[in-house]
Amino acid sequence: MTEISQATVEQAVKTTCATVLRNEFYFSDLDGLAGDGDFGTSLATGYRIIDAEFDSLDKSNIGAFLLKISMLVSKHVGGSSGPIWGTGFMRAAMLSKGKESLTLADLTDMLGSAIEGIQARGGAKLGDKTLLDALIPVHEKMKEHVAAGTADLGVVLKDAADEAEKAIDATRTLVAHRGRASQVGERSSGTPDPGIVSIAIILQDWCKQFGVDRTPSVAEVINQPA
Ligand SMILES: [Mg+2]
């Protein structure tokens, strides 16, 4: 069974910091089309601190590391994203407590629990045009790979990135029902959800980081800042 090392988990978080910081203004511009335009800055405020403190974070095991990330995200990411993303990391930390490597099944369970936590925290469900519309299909695809016994984690990552990208177009014409974008109602139809876009771009950047050859096909992922 192929395992995901603690070093890989740490690298994924480090890469996510770079993704969020590079896309700070792009994500806020996307949010400004239907929301209050703060999404990129909210995320970047927290991830800038994670990036700066990265070398001194608790790395005694994966759970301890993710718990620290969860605390920093909850404390420093602004707007509604802080509690949402913080809850996701908290749930992932609980299931990886004491572990120094993860199987694909472990990682899939962590995402499943993160999704449950985010749903409980924010009250959103599939089709409400939130990041759950990316995370839930990614989780379903991961469960398929667990059931099939897929050993090549690069294949899983590529498929996950595909699912997140598909969610951008699948939800584009929906009206947002949760978060601040819901307050503008119909104006959110036709604009992509920045949370969904952020998940797609993070997964695309993980592909790049971990040597998975993948060409993006949705405008928002193709056109992000280099
Ligand atoms: Mg906003």
PDB file of C-alpha atoms and ligand atoms in Angstrom, residues 31 35-39 180, ligand 1:
ATOM      1  CA  ASP A  31     -15.361  37.242  -4.859  1.00  0.00           C
ATOM      2  CA  GLY A  35     -19.732  38.875  -2.936  1.00  0.00           C
ATOM      3  CA  ASP A  36     -17.903  41.445  -0.866  1.00  0.00           C
ATOM      4  CA  GLY A  37     -14.495  40.966  -2.483  1.00  0.00           C
ATOM      5  CA  ASP A  38     -12.662  39.926   0.662  1.00  0.00           C
ATOM      6  CA  PHE A  39     -12.050  36.212   0.031  1.00  0.00           C
ATOM      7  CA  ARG A 180     -22.085  36.597   1.747  1.00  0.00           C
TER       8      ARG A 180
HETATM    9 MG    MG B   1     -16.400  37.489   0.717  1.00  0.00          MG
END
